[in-house]
Amino acid sequence: MTMKIATTKAFVLFILLVTFANQATAQETKIKWFGNAAFSITTPNGKVLLIDPWLRNPANPEAKDGKDPLVAVAKVDYILLTHGHRDHVGEAVEIARRTKALLICNPELAFNLVKLTDFPAQQVDSDYIMQMGNEIHIADGEVMIAMTPAVHSSSVFNPKAGPNEPERAYGGSPAGFVIAIKNGPTIYHSGDTAYFRDMDTIGENYSLDVALLNISQMGPKMAARAAQSVRTKLAIPMHFGTGGPVQTADGFIAELKKLKLSSYEMKPGETISFRGKQLIPR
Ligand SMILES: [Zn+2]
């Protein structure tokens, strides 16, 4: 009898511990880097946002040795595209078909992806089509997304190009995103952009915990200045080592040190977690 009570008590304790562990994980936001500008963000409620999903990029360890990196993205709720270039649209169409994810981007890019690349039209909802300066709430209000300017170009590669159809179609204006997560960090993804002084406005309007900064387009020195302008608590370099002009983040990290700003260099394939707005140390 005593034995039975002890077993029951142990079982109850086990259930409580499992519940507690699950709740602790549920309160976390996870950011995974696939290389180049491709990131996934998993919210505390389990919604998955995928940004610029070129997963078959040469830096992604999940794309090496003939492996299919799309296996790792079984669940995606939203695909965010900063602009139409191929190293950002990546496998968006294939992932959208597999996961039924909704598209978040500007109207011209959305229109041409549907028309030219067969992006599923039913997954393009006008509520999620954005212009610069817009803010939308998604994931039942758990996530706010703001579209921010980017100084770059944008076009959509047209696989149906022919005598009367150009190889590159209009992609609207390139952009970046601020992604504010309830009970989680506020994240800035710069997209492809040169440094511009109005990044200060992003820093004034949003309290950024993390900035994912494109060090190839800005160069290490101006990317560090961007971290300063957007007033991020933590700067993470991206868009390097995939055939662009910058192969490592060393120069960027050195420039940040001069400015006494915090950085974290992710490795492609790595996931970092936040409890609330705090990065969980490894
Ligand atoms: Zn790019």
mmCIF file with all atom_site columns, C-alpha atoms in Angstrom, residues 157-282:
data_model
loop_
_atom_site.group_PDB
_atom_site.id
_atom_site.type_symbol
_atom_site.label_atom_id
_atom_site.label_alt_id
_atom_site.label_comp_id
_atom_site.label_asym_id
_atom_site.label_entity_id
_atom_site.label_seq_id
_atom_site.pdbx_PDB_ins_code
_atom_site.Cartn_x
_atom_site.Cartn_y
_atom_site.Cartn_z
_atom_site.occupancy
_atom_site.B_iso_or_equiv
_atom_site.pdbx_formal_charge
_atom_site.auth_seq_id
_atom_site.auth_comp_id
_atom_site.auth_asym_id
_atom_site.auth_atom_id
_atom_site.pdbx_PDB_model_num
ATOM 1   C CA . PHE A 1 157 ? 13.038 36.289 -61.734 1.00 0.00 ? 157 PHE A CA 1
ATOM 2   C CA . ASN A 1 158 ? 10.584 35.160 -64.386 1.00 0.00 ? 158 ASN A CA 1
ATOM 3   C CA . PRO A 1 159 ? 10.875 31.471 -65.310 1.00 0.00 ? 159 PRO A CA 1
ATOM 4   C CA . LYS A 1 160 ? 8.247  32.081 -68.031 1.00 0.00 ? 160 LYS A CA 1
ATOM 5   C CA . ALA A 1 161 ? 10.384 34.711 -69.798 1.00 0.00 ? 161 ALA A CA 1
ATOM 6   C CA . GLY A 1 162 ? 10.034 34.823 -73.579 1.00 0.00 ? 162 GLY A CA 1
ATOM 7   C CA . PRO A 1 163 ? 10.054 37.237 -76.523 1.00 0.00 ? 163 PRO A CA 1
ATOM 8   C CA . ASN A 1 164 ? 7.338  39.400 -74.953 1.00 0.00 ? 164 ASN A CA 1
ATOM 9   C CA . GLU A 1 165 ? 8.096  38.720 -71.291 1.00 0.00 ? 165 GLU A CA 1
ATOM 10  C CA . PRO A 1 166 ? 11.256 40.128 -69.672 1.00 0.00 ? 166 PRO A CA 1
ATOM 11  C CA . GLU A 1 167 ? 13.501 37.879 -67.611 1.00 0.00 ? 167 GLU A CA 1
ATOM 12  C CA . ARG A 1 168 ? 13.105 40.165 -64.596 1.00 0.00 ? 168 ARG A CA 1
ATOM 13  C CA . ALA A 1 169 ? 9.703  41.482 -63.566 1.00 0.00 ? 169 ALA A CA 1
ATOM 14  C CA . TYR A 1 170 ? 8.881  44.371 -61.256 1.00 0.00 ? 170 TYR A CA 1
ATOM 15  C CA . GLY A 1 171 ? 9.173  43.518 -57.565 1.00 0.00 ? 171 GLY A CA 1
ATOM 16  C CA . GLY A 1 172 ? 8.020  46.728 -55.895 1.00 0.00 ? 172 GLY A CA 1
ATOM 17  C CA . SER A 1 173 ? 10.198 48.426 -53.275 1.00 0.00 ? 173 SER A CA 1
ATOM 18  C CA . PRO A 1 174 ? 12.687 46.409 -51.248 1.00 0.00 ? 174 PRO A CA 1
ATOM 19  C CA . ALA A 1 175 ? 12.025 46.393 -47.496 1.00 0.00 ? 175 ALA A CA 1
ATOM 20  C CA . GLY A 1 176 ? 13.054 45.300 -44.031 1.00 0.00 ? 176 GLY A CA 1
ATOM 21  C CA . PHE A 1 177 ? 10.839 44.163 -41.154 1.00 0.00 ? 177 PHE A CA 1
ATOM 22  C CA . VAL A 1 178 ? 10.420 44.873 -37.461 1.00 0.00 ? 178 VAL A CA 1
ATOM 23  C CA . ILE A 1 179 ? 8.849  41.854 -35.776 1.00 0.00 ? 179 ILE A CA 1
ATOM 24  C CA . ALA A 1 180 ? 7.576  42.434 -32.220 1.00 0.00 ? 180 ALA A CA 1
ATOM 25  C CA . ILE A 1 181 ? 6.609  39.285 -30.331 1.00 0.00 ? 181 ILE A CA 1
ATOM 26  C CA . LYS A 1 182 ? 4.354  39.297 -27.289 1.00 0.00 ? 182 LYS A CA 1
ATOM 27  C CA . ASN A 1 183 ? 6.300  37.915 -24.306 1.00 0.00 ? 183 ASN A CA 1
ATOM 28  C CA . GLY A 1 184 ? 9.326  37.787 -26.600 1.00 0.00 ? 184 GLY A CA 1
ATOM 29  C CA . PRO A 1 185 ? 11.945 39.959 -28.276 1.00 0.00 ? 185 PRO A CA 1
ATOM 30  C CA . THR A 1 186 ? 11.433 42.698 -30.849 1.00 0.00 ? 186 THR A CA 1
ATOM 31  C CA . ILE A 1 187 ? 13.518 41.772 -33.892 1.00 0.00 ? 187 ILE A CA 1
ATOM 32  C CA . TYR A 1 188 ? 14.700 43.854 -36.858 1.00 0.00 ? 188 TYR A CA 1
ATOM 33  C CA . HIS A 1 189 ? 15.572 42.119 -40.145 1.00 0.00 ? 189 HIS A CA 1
ATOM 34  C CA . SER A 1 190 ? 17.298 44.662 -42.380 1.00 0.00 ? 190 SER A CA 1
ATOM 35  C CA . GLY A 1 191 ? 16.711 42.865 -45.704 1.00 0.00 ? 191 GLY A CA 1
ATOM 36  C CA . ASP A 1 192 ? 19.258 43.895 -48.329 1.00 0.00 ? 192 ASP A CA 1
ATOM 37  C CA . THR A 1 193 ? 20.044 47.549 -47.778 1.00 0.00 ? 193 THR A CA 1
ATOM 38  C CA . ALA A 1 194 ? 22.779 50.109 -47.765 1.00 0.00 ? 194 ALA A CA 1
ATOM 39  C CA . TYR A 1 195 ? 23.109 52.115 -44.570 1.00 0.00 ? 195 TYR A CA 1
ATOM 40  C CA . PHE A 1 196 ? 20.660 55.020 -44.446 1.00 0.00 ? 196 PHE A CA 1
ATOM 41  C CA . ARG A 1 197 ? 20.423 57.686 -41.790 1.00 0.00 ? 197 ARG A CA 1
ATOM 42  C CA . ASP A 1 198 ? 16.676 57.115 -41.260 1.00 0.00 ? 198 ASP A CA 1
ATOM 43  C CA . MET A 1 199 ? 17.583 53.868 -39.515 1.00 0.00 ? 199 MET A CA 1
ATOM 44  C CA . ASP A 1 200 ? 17.628 56.237 -36.528 1.00 0.00 ? 200 ASP A CA 1
ATOM 45  C CA . THR A 1 201 ? 13.835 56.496 -36.884 1.00 0.00 ? 201 THR A CA 1
ATOM 46  C CA . ILE A 1 202 ? 13.499 52.709 -36.594 1.00 0.00 ? 202 ILE A CA 1
ATOM 47  C CA . GLY A 1 203 ? 15.497 52.931 -33.355 1.00 0.00 ? 203 GLY A CA 1
ATOM 48  C CA . GLU A 1 204 ? 13.293 55.755 -32.078 1.00 0.00 ? 204 GLU A CA 1
ATOM 49  C CA . ASN A 1 205 ? 10.011 54.000 -32.926 1.00 0.00 ? 205 ASN A CA 1
ATOM 50  C CA . TYR A 1 206 ? 10.771 50.493 -31.724 1.00 0.00 ? 206 TYR A CA 1
ATOM 51  C CA . SER A 1 207 ? 12.676 49.142 -28.758 1.00 0.00 ? 207 SER A CA 1
ATOM 52  C CA . LEU A 1 208 ? 14.796 46.538 -30.516 1.00 0.00 ? 208 LEU A CA 1
ATOM 53  C CA . ASP A 1 209 ? 16.240 43.570 -28.683 1.00 0.00 ? 209 ASP A CA 1
ATOM 54  C CA . VAL A 1 210 ? 17.827 41.948 -31.742 1.00 0.00 ? 210 VAL A CA 1
ATOM 55  C CA . ALA A 1 211 ? 18.914 43.268 -35.143 1.00 0.00 ? 211 ALA A CA 1
ATOM 56  C CA . LEU A 1 212 ? 19.712 40.841 -37.979 1.00 0.00 ? 212 LEU A CA 1
ATOM 57  C CA . LEU A 1 213 ? 21.987 43.028 -40.096 1.00 0.00 ? 213 LEU A CA 1
ATOM 58  C CA . ASN A 1 214 ? 23.114 42.516 -43.670 1.00 0.00 ? 214 ASN A CA 1
ATOM 59  C CA . ILE A 1 215 ? 26.870 43.002 -43.518 1.00 0.00 ? 215 ILE A CA 1
ATOM 60  C CA . SER A 1 216 ? 27.462 42.383 -47.240 1.00 0.00 ? 216 SER A CA 1
ATOM 61  C CA . GLN A 1 217 ? 25.296 45.208 -48.522 1.00 0.00 ? 217 GLN A CA 1
ATOM 62  C CA . MET A 1 218 ? 26.311 47.736 -45.853 1.00 0.00 ? 218 MET A CA 1
ATOM 63  C CA . GLY A 1 219 ? 29.883 46.607 -45.370 1.00 0.00 ? 219 GLY A CA 1
ATOM 64  C CA . PRO A 1 220 ? 31.245 45.902 -41.871 1.00 0.00 ? 220 PRO A CA 1
ATOM 65  C CA . LYS A 1 221 ? 31.731 49.523 -40.806 1.00 0.00 ? 221 LYS A CA 1
ATOM 66  C CA . MET A 1 222 ? 28.332 50.863 -41.887 1.00 0.00 ? 222 MET A CA 1
ATOM 67  C CA . ALA A 1 223 ? 26.571 47.712 -40.634 1.00 0.00 ? 223 ALA A CA 1
ATOM 68  C CA . ALA A 1 224 ? 28.021 48.500 -37.193 1.00 0.00 ? 224 ALA A CA 1
ATOM 69  C CA . ARG A 1 225 ? 26.758 52.040 -37.571 1.00 0.00 ? 225 ARG A CA 1
ATOM 70  C CA . ALA A 1 226 ? 23.337 50.573 -38.445 1.00 0.00 ? 226 ALA A CA 1
ATOM 71  C CA . ALA A 1 227 ? 23.377 48.629 -35.152 1.00 0.00 ? 227 ALA A CA 1
ATOM 72  C CA . GLN A 1 228 ? 24.007 51.948 -33.410 1.00 0.00 ? 228 GLN A CA 1
ATOM 73  C CA . SER A 1 229 ? 21.273 53.777 -35.364 1.00 0.00 ? 229 SER A CA 1
ATOM 74  C CA . VAL A 1 230 ? 18.550 51.206 -34.675 1.00 0.00 ? 230 VAL A CA 1
ATOM 75  C CA . ARG A 1 231 ? 19.671 51.089 -30.999 1.00 0.00 ? 231 ARG A CA 1
ATOM 76  C CA . THR A 1 232 ? 19.533 47.320 -30.806 1.00 0.00 ? 232 THR A CA 1
ATOM 77  C CA . LYS A 1 233 ? 20.545 45.535 -27.616 1.00 0.00 ? 233 LYS A CA 1
ATOM 78  C CA . LEU A 1 234 ? 22.115 42.725 -29.666 1.00 0.00 ? 234 LEU A CA 1
ATOM 79  C CA . ALA A 1 235 ? 23.443 42.759 -33.250 1.00 0.00 ? 235 ALA A CA 1
ATOM 80  C CA . ILE A 1 236 ? 23.589 39.543 -35.286 1.00 0.00 ? 236 ILE A CA 1
ATOM 81  C CA . PRO A 1 237 ? 25.403 39.567 -38.661 1.00 0.00 ? 237 PRO A CA 1
ATOM 82  C CA . MET A 1 238 ? 23.817 37.876 -41.674 1.00 0.00 ? 238 MET A CA 1
ATOM 83  C CA . HIS A 1 239 ? 24.177 37.639 -45.471 1.00 0.00 ? 239 HIS A CA 1
ATOM 84  C CA . PHE A 1 240 ? 27.849 36.661 -45.616 1.00 0.00 ? 240 PHE A CA 1
ATOM 85  C CA . GLY A 1 241 ? 29.760 33.586 -46.771 1.00 0.00 ? 241 GLY A CA 1
ATOM 86  C CA . THR A 1 242 ? 27.258 32.844 -49.541 1.00 0.00 ? 242 THR A CA 1
ATOM 87  C CA . GLY A 1 243 ? 29.100 34.262 -52.521 1.00 0.00 ? 243 GLY A CA 1
ATOM 88  C CA . GLY A 1 244 ? 28.721 37.994 -51.751 1.00 0.00 ? 244 GLY A CA 1
ATOM 89  C CA . PRO A 1 245 ? 31.526 40.488 -51.110 1.00 0.00 ? 245 PRO A CA 1
ATOM 90  C CA . VAL A 1 246 ? 31.885 39.670 -47.379 1.00 0.00 ? 246 VAL A CA 1
ATOM 91  C CA . GLN A 1 247 ? 32.949 36.173 -46.343 1.00 0.00 ? 247 GLN A CA 1
ATOM 92  C CA . THR A 1 248 ? 33.253 36.449 -42.558 1.00 0.00 ? 248 THR A CA 1
ATOM 93  C CA . ALA A 1 249 ? 31.740 38.557 -39.760 1.00 0.00 ? 249 ALA A CA 1
ATOM 94  C CA . ASP A 1 250 ? 35.140 39.348 -38.203 1.00 0.00 ? 250 ASP A CA 1
ATOM 95  C CA . GLY A 1 251 ? 35.308 42.942 -39.506 1.00 0.00 ? 251 GLY A CA 1
ATOM 96  C CA . PHE A 1 252 ? 31.762 43.683 -38.350 1.00 0.00 ? 252 PHE A CA 1
ATOM 97  C CA . ILE A 1 253 ? 32.376 42.256 -34.852 1.00 0.00 ? 253 ILE A CA 1
ATOM 98  C CA . ALA A 1 254 ? 35.580 44.358 -34.588 1.00 0.00 ? 254 ALA A CA 1
ATOM 99  C CA . GLU A 1 255 ? 33.697 47.533 -35.614 1.00 0.00 ? 255 GLU A CA 1
ATOM 100 C CA . LEU A 1 256 ? 30.964 46.806 -33.050 1.00 0.00 ? 256 LEU A CA 1
ATOM 101 C CA . LYS A 1 257 ? 33.589 46.415 -30.330 1.00 0.00 ? 257 LYS A CA 1
ATOM 102 C CA . LYS A 1 258 ? 34.885 49.905 -31.122 1.00 0.00 ? 258 LYS A CA 1
ATOM 103 C CA . LEU A 1 259 ? 31.342 51.204 -30.566 1.00 0.00 ? 259 LEU A CA 1
ATOM 104 C CA . LYS A 1 260 ? 30.991 49.069 -27.395 1.00 0.00 ? 260 LYS A CA 1
ATOM 105 C CA . LEU A 1 261 ? 27.922 47.319 -28.823 1.00 0.00 ? 261 LEU A CA 1
ATOM 106 C CA . SER A 1 262 ? 26.914 43.715 -28.128 1.00 0.00 ? 262 SER A CA 1
ATOM 107 C CA . SER A 1 263 ? 26.956 41.109 -30.855 1.00 0.00 ? 263 SER A CA 1
ATOM 108 C CA . TYR A 1 264 ? 26.384 37.423 -31.300 1.00 0.00 ? 264 TYR A CA 1
ATOM 109 C CA . GLU A 1 265 ? 27.643 35.542 -34.330 1.00 0.00 ? 265 GLU A CA 1
ATOM 110 C CA . MET A 1 266 ? 25.322 32.694 -35.235 1.00 0.00 ? 266 MET A CA 1
ATOM 111 C CA . LYS A 1 267 ? 26.465 29.709 -37.258 1.00 0.00 ? 267 LYS A CA 1
ATOM 112 C CA . PRO A 1 268 ? 24.280 28.575 -40.176 1.00 0.00 ? 268 PRO A CA 1
ATOM 113 C CA . GLY A 1 269 ? 21.908 25.923 -38.839 1.00 0.00 ? 269 GLY A CA 1
ATOM 114 C CA . GLU A 1 270 ? 22.077 27.329 -35.292 1.00 0.00 ? 270 GLU A CA 1
ATOM 115 C CA . THR A 1 271 ? 19.035 28.157 -33.154 1.00 0.00 ? 271 THR A CA 1
ATOM 116 C CA . ILE A 1 272 ? 19.075 30.707 -30.331 1.00 0.00 ? 272 ILE A CA 1
ATOM 117 C CA . SER A 1 273 ? 16.332 31.056 -27.720 1.00 0.00 ? 273 SER A CA 1
ATOM 118 C CA . PHE A 1 274 ? 14.907 33.979 -25.776 1.00 0.00 ? 274 PHE A CA 1
ATOM 119 C CA . ARG A 1 275 ? 12.960 33.862 -22.521 1.00 0.00 ? 275 ARG A CA 1
ATOM 120 C CA . GLY A 1 276 ? 10.919 37.016 -22.696 1.00 0.00 ? 276 GLY A CA 1
ATOM 121 C CA . LYS A 1 277 ? 13.312 39.546 -24.197 1.00 0.00 ? 277 LYS A CA 1
ATOM 122 C CA . GLN A 1 278 ? 16.433 37.910 -22.786 1.00 0.00 ? 278 GLN A CA 1
ATOM 123 C CA . LEU A 1 279 ? 18.757 35.724 -24.819 1.00 0.00 ? 279 LEU A CA 1
ATOM 124 C CA . ILE A 1 280 ? 19.194 32.402 -23.017 1.00 0.00 ? 280 ILE A CA 1
ATOM 125 C CA . PRO A 1 281 ? 22.964 31.882 -22.634 1.00 0.00 ? 281 PRO A CA 1
ATOM 126 C CA . ARG A 1 282 ? 24.395 28.681 -24.015 1.00 0.00 ? 282 ARG A CA 1
#
